[in-house]
JSON list of C-alpha atoms in Angstrom, two decimals:
[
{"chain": "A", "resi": 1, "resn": "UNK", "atom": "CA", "xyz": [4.73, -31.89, -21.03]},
{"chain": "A", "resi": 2, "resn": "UNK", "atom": "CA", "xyz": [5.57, -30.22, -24.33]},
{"chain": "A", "resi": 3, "resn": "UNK", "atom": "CA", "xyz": [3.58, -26.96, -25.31]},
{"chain": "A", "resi": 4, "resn": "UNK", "atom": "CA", "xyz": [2.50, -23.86, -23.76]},
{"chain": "A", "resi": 5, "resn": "UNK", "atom": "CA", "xyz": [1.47, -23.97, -19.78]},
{"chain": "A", "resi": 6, "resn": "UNK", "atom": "CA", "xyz": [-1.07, -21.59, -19.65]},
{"chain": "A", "resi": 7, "resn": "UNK", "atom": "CA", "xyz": [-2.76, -22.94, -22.95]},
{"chain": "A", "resi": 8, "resn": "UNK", "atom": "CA", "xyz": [-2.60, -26.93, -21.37]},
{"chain": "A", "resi": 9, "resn": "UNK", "atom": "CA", "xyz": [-4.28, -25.66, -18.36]},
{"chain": "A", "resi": 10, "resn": "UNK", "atom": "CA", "xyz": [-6.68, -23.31, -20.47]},
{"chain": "A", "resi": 11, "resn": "UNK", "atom": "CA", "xyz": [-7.68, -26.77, -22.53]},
{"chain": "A", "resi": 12, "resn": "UNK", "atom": "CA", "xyz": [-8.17, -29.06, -19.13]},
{"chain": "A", "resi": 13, "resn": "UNK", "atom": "CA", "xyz": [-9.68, -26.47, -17.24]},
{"chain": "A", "resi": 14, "resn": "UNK", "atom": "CA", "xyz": [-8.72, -28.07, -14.23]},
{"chain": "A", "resi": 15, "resn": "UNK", "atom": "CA", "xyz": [-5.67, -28.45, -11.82]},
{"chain": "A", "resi": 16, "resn": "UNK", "atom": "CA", "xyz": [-5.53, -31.18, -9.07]},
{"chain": "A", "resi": 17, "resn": "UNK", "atom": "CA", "xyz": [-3.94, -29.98, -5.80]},
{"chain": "A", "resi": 18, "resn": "UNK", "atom": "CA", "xyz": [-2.68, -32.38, -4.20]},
{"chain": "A", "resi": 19, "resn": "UNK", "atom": "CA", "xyz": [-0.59, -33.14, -0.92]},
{"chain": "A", "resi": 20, "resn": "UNK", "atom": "CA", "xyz": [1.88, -36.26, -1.17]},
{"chain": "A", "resi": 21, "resn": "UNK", "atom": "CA", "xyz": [3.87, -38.01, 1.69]},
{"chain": "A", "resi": 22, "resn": "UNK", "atom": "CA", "xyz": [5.49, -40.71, -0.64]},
{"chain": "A", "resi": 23, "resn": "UNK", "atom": "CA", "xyz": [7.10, -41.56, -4.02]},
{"chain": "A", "resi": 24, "resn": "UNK", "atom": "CA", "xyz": [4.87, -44.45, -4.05]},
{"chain": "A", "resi": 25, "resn": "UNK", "atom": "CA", "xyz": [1.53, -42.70, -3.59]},
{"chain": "A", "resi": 26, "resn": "UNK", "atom": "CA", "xyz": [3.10, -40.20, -6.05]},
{"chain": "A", "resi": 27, "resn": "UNK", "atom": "CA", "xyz": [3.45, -42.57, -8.24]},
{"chain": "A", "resi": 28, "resn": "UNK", "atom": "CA", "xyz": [-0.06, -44.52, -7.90]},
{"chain": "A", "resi": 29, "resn": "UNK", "atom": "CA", "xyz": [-1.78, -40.78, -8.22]},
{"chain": "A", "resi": 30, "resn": "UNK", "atom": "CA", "xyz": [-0.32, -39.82, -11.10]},
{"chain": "A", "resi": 31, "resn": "UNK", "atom": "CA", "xyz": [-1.60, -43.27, -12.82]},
{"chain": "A", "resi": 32, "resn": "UNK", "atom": "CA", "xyz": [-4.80, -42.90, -11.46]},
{"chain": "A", "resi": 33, "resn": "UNK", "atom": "CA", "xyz": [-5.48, -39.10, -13.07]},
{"chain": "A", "resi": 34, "resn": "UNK", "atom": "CA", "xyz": [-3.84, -39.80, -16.36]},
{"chain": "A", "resi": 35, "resn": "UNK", "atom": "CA", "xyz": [-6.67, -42.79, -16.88]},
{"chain": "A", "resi": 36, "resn": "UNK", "atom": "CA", "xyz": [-9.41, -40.58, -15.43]},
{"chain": "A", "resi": 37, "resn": "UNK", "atom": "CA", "xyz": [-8.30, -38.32, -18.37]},
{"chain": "A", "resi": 38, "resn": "UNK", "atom": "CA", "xyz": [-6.37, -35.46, -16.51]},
{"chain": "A", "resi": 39, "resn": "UNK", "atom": "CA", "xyz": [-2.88, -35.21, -17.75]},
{"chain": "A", "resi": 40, "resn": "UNK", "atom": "CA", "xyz": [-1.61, -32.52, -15.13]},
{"chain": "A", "resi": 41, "resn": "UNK", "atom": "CA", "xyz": [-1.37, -32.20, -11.06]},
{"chain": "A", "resi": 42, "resn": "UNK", "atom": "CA", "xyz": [-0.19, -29.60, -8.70]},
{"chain": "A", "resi": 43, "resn": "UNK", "atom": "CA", "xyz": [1.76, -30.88, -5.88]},
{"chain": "A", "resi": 44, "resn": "UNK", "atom": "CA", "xyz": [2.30, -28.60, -2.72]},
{"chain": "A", "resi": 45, "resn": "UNK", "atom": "CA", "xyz": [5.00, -28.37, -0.98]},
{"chain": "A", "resi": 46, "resn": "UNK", "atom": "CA", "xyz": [3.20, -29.02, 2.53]},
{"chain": "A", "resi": 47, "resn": "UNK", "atom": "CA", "xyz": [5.14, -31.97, 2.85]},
{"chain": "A", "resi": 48, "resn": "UNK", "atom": "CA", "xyz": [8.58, -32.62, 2.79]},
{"chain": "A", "resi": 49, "resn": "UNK", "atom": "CA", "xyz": [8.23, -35.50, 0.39]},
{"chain": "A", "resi": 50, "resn": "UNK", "atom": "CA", "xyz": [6.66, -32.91, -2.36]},
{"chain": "A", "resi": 51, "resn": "UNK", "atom": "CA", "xyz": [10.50, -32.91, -4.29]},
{"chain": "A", "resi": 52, "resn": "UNK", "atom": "CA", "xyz": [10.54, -36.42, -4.78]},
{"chain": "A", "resi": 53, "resn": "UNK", "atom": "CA", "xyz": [7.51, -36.89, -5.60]},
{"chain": "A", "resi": 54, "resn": "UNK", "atom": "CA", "xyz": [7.47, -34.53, -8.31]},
{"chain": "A", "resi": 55, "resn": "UNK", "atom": "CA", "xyz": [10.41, -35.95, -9.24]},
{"chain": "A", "resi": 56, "resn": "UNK", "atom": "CA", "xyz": [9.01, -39.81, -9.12]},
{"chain": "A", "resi": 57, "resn": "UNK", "atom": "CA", "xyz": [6.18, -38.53, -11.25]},
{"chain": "A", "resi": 58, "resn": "UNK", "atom": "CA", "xyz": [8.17, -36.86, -14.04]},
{"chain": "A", "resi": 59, "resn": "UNK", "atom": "CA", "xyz": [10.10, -39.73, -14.68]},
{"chain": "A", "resi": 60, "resn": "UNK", "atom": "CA", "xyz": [7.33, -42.28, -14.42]},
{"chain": "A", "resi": 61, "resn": "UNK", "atom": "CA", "xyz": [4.76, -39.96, -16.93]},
{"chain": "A", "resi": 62, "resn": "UNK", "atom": "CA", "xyz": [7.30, -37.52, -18.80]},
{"chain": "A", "resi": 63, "resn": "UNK", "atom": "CA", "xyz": [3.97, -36.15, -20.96]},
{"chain": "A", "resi": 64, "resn": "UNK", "atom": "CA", "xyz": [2.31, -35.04, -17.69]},
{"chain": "A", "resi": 65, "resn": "UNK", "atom": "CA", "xyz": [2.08, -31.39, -16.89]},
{"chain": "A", "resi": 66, "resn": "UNK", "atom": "CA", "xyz": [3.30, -31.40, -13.21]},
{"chain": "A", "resi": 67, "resn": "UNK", "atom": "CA", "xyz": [3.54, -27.85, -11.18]},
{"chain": "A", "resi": 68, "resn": "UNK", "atom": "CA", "xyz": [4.81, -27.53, -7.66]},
{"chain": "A", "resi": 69, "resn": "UNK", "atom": "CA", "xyz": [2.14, -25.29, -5.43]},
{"chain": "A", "resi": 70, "resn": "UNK", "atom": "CA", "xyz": [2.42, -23.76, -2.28]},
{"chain": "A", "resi": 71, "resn": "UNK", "atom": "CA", "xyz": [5.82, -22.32, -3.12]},
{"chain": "A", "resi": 72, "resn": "UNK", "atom": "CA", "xyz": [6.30, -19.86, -0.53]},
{"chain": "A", "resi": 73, "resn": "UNK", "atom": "CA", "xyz": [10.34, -18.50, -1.28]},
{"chain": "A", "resi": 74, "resn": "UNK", "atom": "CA", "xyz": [12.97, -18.71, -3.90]},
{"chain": "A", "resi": 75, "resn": "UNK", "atom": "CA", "xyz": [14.43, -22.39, -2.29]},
{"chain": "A", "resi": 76, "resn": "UNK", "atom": "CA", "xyz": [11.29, -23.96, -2.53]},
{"chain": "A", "resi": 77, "resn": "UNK", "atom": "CA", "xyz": [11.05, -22.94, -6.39]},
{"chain": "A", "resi": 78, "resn": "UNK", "atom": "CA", "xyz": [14.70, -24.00, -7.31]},
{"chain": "A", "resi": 79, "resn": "UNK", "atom": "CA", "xyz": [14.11, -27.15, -5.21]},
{"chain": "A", "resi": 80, "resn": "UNK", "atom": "CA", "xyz": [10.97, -27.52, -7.47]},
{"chain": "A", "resi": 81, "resn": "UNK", "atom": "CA", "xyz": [12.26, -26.62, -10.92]},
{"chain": "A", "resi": 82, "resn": "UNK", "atom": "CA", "xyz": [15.47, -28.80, -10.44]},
{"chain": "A", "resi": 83, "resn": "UNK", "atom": "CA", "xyz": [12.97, -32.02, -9.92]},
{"chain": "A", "resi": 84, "resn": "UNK", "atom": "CA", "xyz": [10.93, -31.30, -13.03]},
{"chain": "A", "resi": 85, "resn": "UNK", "atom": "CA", "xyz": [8.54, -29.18, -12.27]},
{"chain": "A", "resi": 86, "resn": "UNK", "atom": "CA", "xyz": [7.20, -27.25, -15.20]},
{"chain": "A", "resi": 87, "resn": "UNK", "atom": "CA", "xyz": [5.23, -24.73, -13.57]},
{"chain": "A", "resi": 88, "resn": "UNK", "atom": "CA", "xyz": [4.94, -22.80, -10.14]},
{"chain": "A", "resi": 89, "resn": "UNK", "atom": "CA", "xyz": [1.66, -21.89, -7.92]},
{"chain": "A", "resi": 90, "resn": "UNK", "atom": "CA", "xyz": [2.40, -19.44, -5.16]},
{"chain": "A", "resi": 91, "resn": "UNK", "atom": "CA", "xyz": [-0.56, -18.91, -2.06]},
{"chain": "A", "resi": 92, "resn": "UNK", "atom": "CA", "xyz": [0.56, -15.31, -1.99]},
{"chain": "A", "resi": 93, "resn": "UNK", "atom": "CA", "xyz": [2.07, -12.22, -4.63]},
{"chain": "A", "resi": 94, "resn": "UNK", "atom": "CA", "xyz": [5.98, -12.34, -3.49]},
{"chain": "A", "resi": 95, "resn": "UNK", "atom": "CA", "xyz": [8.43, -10.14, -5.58]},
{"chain": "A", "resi": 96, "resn": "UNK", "atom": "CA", "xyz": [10.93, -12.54, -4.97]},
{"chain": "A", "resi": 97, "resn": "UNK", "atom": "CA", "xyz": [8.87, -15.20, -6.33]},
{"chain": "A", "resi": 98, "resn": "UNK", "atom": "CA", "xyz": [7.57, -13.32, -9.27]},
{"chain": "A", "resi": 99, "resn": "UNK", "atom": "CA", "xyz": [11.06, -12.24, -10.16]},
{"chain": "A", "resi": 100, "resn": "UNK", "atom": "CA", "xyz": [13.05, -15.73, -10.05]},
{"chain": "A", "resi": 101, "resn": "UNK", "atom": "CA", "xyz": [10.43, -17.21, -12.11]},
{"chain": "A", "resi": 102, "resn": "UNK", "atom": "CA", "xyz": [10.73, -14.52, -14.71]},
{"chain": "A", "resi": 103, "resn": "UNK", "atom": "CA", "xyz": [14.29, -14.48, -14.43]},
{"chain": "A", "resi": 104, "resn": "UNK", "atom": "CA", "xyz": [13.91, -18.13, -15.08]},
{"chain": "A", "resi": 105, "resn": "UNK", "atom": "CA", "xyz": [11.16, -17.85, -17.82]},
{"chain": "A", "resi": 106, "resn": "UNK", "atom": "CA", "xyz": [9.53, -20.03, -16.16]},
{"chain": "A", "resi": 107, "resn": "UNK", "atom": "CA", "xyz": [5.25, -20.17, -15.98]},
{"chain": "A", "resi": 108, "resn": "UNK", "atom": "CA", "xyz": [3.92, -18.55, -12.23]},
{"chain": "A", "resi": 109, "resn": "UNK", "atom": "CA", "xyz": [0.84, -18.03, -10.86]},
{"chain": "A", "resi": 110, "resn": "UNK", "atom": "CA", "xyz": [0.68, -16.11, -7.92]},
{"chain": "A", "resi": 111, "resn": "UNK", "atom": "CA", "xyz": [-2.02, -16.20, -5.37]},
{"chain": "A", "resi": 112, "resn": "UNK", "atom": "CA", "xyz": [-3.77, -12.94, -5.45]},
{"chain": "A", "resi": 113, "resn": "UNK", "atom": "CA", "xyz": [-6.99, -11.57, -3.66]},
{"chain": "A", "resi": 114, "resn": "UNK", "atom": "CA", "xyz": [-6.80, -7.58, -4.01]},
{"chain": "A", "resi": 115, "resn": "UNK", "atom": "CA", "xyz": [-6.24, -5.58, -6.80]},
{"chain": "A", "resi": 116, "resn": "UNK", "atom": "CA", "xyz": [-3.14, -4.62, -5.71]},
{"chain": "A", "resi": 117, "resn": "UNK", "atom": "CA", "xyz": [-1.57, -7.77, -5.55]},
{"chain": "A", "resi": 118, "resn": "UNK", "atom": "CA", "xyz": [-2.93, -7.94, -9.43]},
{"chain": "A", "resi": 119, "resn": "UNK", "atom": "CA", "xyz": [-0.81, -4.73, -10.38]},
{"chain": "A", "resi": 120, "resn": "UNK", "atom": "CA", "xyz": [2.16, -6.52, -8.62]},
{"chain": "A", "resi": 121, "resn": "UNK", "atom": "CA", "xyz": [1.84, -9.89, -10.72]},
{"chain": "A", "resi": 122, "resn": "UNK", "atom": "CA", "xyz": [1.25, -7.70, -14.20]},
{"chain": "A", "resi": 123, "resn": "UNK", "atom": "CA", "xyz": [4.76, -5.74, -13.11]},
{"chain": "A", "resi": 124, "resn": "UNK", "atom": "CA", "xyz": [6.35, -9.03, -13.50]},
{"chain": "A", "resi": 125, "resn": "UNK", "atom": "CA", "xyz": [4.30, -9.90, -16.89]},
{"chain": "A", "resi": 126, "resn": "UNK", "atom": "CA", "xyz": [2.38, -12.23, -15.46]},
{"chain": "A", "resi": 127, "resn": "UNK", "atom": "CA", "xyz": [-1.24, -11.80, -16.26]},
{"chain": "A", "resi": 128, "resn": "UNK", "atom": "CA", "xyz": [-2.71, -15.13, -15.33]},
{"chain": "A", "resi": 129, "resn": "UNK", "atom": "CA", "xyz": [-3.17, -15.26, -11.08]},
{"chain": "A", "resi": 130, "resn": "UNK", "atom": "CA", "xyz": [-4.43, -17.76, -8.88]},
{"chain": "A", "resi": 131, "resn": "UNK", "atom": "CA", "xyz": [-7.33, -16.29, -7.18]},
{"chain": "A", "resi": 132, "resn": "UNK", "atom": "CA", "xyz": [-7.00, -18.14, -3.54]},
{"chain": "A", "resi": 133, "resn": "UNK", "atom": "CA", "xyz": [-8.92, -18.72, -1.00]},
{"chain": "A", "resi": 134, "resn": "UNK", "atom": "CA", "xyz": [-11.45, -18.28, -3.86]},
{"chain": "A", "resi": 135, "resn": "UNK", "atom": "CA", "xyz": [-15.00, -19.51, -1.76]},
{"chain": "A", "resi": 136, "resn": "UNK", "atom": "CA", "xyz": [-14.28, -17.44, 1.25]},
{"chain": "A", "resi": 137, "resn": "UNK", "atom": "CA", "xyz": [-12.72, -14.59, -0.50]},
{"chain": "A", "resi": 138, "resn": "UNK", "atom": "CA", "xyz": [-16.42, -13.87, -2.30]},
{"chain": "A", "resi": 139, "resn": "UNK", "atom": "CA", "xyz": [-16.38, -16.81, -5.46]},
{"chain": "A", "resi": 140, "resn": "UNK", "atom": "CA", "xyz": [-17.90, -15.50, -8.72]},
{"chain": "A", "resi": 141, "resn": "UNK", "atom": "CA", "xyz": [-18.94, -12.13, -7.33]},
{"chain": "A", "resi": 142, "resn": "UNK", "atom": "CA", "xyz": [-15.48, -11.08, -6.70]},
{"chain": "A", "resi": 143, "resn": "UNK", "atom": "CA", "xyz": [-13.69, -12.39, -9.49]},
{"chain": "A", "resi": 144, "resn": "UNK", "atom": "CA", "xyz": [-16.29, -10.21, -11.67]},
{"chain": "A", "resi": 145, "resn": "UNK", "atom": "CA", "xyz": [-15.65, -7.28, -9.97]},
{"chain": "A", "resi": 146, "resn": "UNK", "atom": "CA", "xyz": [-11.88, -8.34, -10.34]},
{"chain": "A", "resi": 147, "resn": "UNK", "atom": "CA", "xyz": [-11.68, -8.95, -13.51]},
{"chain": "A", "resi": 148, "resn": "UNK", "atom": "CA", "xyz": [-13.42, -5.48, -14.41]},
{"chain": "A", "resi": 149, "resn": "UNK", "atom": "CA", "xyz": [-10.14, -3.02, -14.45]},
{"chain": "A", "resi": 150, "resn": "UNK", "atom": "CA", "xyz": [-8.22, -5.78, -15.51]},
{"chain": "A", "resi": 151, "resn": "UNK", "atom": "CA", "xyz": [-9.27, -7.16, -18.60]},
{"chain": "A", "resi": 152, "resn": "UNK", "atom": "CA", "xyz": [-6.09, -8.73, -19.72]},
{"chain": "A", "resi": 153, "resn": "UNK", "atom": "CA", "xyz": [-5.87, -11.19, -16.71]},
{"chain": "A", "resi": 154, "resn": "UNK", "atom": "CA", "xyz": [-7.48, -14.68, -16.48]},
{"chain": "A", "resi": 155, "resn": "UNK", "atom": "CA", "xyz": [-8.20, -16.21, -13.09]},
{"chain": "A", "resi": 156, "resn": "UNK", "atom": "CA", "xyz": [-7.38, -19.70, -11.88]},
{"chain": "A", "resi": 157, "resn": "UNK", "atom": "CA", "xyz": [-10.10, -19.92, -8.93]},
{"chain": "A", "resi": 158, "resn": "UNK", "atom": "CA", "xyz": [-8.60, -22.08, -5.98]},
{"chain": "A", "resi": 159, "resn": "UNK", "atom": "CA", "xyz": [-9.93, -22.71, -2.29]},
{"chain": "A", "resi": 160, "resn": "UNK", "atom": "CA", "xyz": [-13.49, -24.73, -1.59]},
{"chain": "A", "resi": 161, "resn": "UNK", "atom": "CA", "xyz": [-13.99, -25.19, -5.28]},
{"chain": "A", "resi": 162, "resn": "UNK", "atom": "CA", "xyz": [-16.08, -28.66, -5.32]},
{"chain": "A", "resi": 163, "resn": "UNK", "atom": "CA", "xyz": [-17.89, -30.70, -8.26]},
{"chain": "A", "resi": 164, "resn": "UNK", "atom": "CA", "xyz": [-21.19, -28.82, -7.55]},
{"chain": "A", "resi": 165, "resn": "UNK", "atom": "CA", "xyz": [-19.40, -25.33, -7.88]},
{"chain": "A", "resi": 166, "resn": "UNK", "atom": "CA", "xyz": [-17.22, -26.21, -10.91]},
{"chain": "A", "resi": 167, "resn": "UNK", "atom": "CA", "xyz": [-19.40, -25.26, -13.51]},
{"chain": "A", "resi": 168, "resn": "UNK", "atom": "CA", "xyz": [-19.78, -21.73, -12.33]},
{"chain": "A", "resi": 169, "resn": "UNK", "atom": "CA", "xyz": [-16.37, -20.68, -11.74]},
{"chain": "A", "resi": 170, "resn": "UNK", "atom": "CA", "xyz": [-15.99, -22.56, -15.54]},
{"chain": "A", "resi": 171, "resn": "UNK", "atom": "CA", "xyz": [-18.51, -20.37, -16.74]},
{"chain": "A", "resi": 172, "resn": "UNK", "atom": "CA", "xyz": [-16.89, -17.18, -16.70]},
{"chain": "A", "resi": 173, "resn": "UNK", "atom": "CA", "xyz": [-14.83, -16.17, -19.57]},
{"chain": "A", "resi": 174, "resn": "UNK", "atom": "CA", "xyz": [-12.22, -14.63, -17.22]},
{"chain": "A", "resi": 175, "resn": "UNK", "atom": "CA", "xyz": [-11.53, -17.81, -15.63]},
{"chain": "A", "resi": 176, "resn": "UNK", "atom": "CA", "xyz": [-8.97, -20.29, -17.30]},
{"chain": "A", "resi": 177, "resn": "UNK", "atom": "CA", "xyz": [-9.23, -23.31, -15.19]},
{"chain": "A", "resi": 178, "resn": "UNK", "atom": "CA", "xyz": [-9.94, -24.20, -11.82]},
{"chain": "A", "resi": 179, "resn": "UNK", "atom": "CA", "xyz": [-7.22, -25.81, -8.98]},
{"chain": "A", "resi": 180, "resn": "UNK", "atom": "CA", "xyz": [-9.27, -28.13, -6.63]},
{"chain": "A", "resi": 181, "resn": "UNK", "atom": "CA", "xyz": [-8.79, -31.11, -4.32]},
{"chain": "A", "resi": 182, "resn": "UNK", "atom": "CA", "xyz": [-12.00, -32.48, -4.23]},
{"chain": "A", "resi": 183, "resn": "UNK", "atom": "CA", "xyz": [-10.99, -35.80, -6.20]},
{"chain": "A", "resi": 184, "resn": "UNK", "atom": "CA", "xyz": [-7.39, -36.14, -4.95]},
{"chain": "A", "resi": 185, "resn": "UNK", "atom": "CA", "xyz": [-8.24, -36.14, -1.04]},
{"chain": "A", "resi": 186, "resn": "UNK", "atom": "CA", "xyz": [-5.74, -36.36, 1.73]},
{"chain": "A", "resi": 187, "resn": "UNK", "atom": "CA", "xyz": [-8.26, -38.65, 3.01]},
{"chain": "A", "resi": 188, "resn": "UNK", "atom": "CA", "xyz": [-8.49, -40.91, -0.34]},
{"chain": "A", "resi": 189, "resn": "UNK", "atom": "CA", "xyz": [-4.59, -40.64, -0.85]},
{"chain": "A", "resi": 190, "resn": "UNK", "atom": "CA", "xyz": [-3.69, -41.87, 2.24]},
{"chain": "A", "resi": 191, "resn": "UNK", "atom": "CA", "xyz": [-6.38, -44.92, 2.23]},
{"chain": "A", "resi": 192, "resn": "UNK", "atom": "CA", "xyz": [-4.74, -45.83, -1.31]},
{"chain": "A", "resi": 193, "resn": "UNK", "atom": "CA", "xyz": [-8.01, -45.26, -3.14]},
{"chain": "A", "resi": 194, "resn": "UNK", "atom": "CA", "xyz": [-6.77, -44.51, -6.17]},
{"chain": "A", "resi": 195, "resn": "UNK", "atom": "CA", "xyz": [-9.52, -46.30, -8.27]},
{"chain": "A", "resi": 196, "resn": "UNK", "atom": "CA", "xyz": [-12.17, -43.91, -6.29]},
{"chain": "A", "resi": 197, "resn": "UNK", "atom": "CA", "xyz": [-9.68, -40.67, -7.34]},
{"chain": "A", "resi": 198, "resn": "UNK", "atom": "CA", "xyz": [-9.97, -42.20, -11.27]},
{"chain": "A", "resi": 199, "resn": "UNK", "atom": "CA", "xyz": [-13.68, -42.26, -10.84]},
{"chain": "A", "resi": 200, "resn": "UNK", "atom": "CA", "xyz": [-13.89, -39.03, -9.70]},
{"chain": "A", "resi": 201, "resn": "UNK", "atom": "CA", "xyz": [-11.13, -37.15, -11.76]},
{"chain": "A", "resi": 202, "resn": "UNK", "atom": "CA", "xyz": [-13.07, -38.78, -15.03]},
{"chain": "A", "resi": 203, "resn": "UNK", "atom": "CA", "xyz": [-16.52, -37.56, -13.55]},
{"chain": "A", "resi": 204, "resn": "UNK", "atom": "CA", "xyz": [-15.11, -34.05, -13.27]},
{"chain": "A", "resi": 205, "resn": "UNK", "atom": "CA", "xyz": [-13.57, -33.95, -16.76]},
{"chain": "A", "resi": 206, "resn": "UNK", "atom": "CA", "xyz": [-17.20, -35.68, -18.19]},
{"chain": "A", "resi": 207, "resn": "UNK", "atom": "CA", "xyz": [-18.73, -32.25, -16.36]},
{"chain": "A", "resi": 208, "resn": "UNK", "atom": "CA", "xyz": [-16.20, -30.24, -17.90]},
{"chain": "A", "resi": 209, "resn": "UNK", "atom": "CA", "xyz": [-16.85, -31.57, -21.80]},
{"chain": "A", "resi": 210, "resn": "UNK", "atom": "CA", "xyz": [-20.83, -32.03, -21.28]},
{"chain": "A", "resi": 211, "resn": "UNK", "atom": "CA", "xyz": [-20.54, -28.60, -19.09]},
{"chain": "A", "resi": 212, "resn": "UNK", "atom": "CA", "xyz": [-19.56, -26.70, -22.75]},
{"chain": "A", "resi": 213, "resn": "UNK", "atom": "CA", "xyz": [-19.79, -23.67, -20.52]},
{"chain": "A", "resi": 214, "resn": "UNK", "atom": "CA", "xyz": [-19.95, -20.11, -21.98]},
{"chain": "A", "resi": 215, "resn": "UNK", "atom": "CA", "xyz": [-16.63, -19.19, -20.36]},
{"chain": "A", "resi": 216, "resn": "UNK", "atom": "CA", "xyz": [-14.99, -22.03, -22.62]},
{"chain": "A", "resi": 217, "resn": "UNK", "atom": "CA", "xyz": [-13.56, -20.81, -25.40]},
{"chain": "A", "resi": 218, "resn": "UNK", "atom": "CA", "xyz": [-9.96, -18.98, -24.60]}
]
């Protein structure tokens, strides 16, 4: 997908993480969020299908914004950025990490839940982080008090984020979009119920547009 990451992901507002076992269920997902009106996916590599499937889905939607998460060391990312991927997601700050991808130019967000591992990303120039596990690390509390010393970092909010929680992570102008699972289900993937992850993906972006919340304007 053309265009700047970080401003893509600032417009949706929302990142599915997913976890694939097949090219085939790649495939199928990737149809089933672009017609519930959510042009972008983060696929983890938990499985060891994750490269071809982020292959698969590149070639089958080349306007998608596709990201490879859980990258956990330098292999992983080249694996990753040699099948397409046009962004990384990390669970954790690693120097490594942060340095390949700026070595690379290309868009990270590292997994941060101190301030510490903040000042880490921002010595790499990266100054948007995932904040992960965001629910049991404190929610909206914590990214406030976060966000405080560092006003020139956004937050992408990951871990137990659900449709009834959405709107106030969404609602604070330090947080640029949300990761969650909540539509794209191990469960529903792996009982092919890809018209149920439409449904769901379009109900989420509905509550995004009718959400209009105060946080929305980056």
């Amino acid at each position: 997908m053309h265009g700047n990451v970080k401003e893509i992901i600032g417009e949706l507002k929302l990142i599915p993480v997913v976890k694939l076992d097949s090219e085939e269920d790649a495939a199928a997902l990737g149809g089933a969020l672009l017609r519930g009106g959510l042009p972008a996916v983060e696929v983890t590599f938990r499985t060891e299908a994750a490269e071809s499937c982020i292959r698969r889905m590149r070639r089958e939607y080349p306007d998608m914004l596709i990201g490879a998460g859980t990258v956990i060391c330098v292999e992983q990312a080249e694996r990753a950025l040699e099948a397409g991927a046009g962004f990384l997601v990390s669970p954790g700050t690693s120097e490594e990490l942060l340095q390949f991808a700026a070595e690379r130019q290309v868009p990270i967000f590292p997994g941060i839940c101190t301030p510490s591992e903040i000042m880490r990303a921002l010595a790499f120039g990266c100054d948007v982080v995932k904040f992960f596990p965001a629910v049991p690390y404190g929610g909206v509390k914590t990214i406030k008090a976060l966000a405080a010393p560092f006003p020139q970092v956004k937050f992408m909010p990951t871990g137990g984020i659900q449709e009834e929680n959405l709107g106030e992570f969404l609602a604070l102008p330090q947080v640029i979009a949300c990761g969650g699972s909540w539509m794209v289900k191990d469960s529903l993937i792996k009982e092919k119920q890809f018209d149920r992850i439409e449904e769901l993906t379009r109900r989420a972006m509905a509550l995004i547009k009718e959400g209009a919340y105060a946080g929305a304007g980056h």
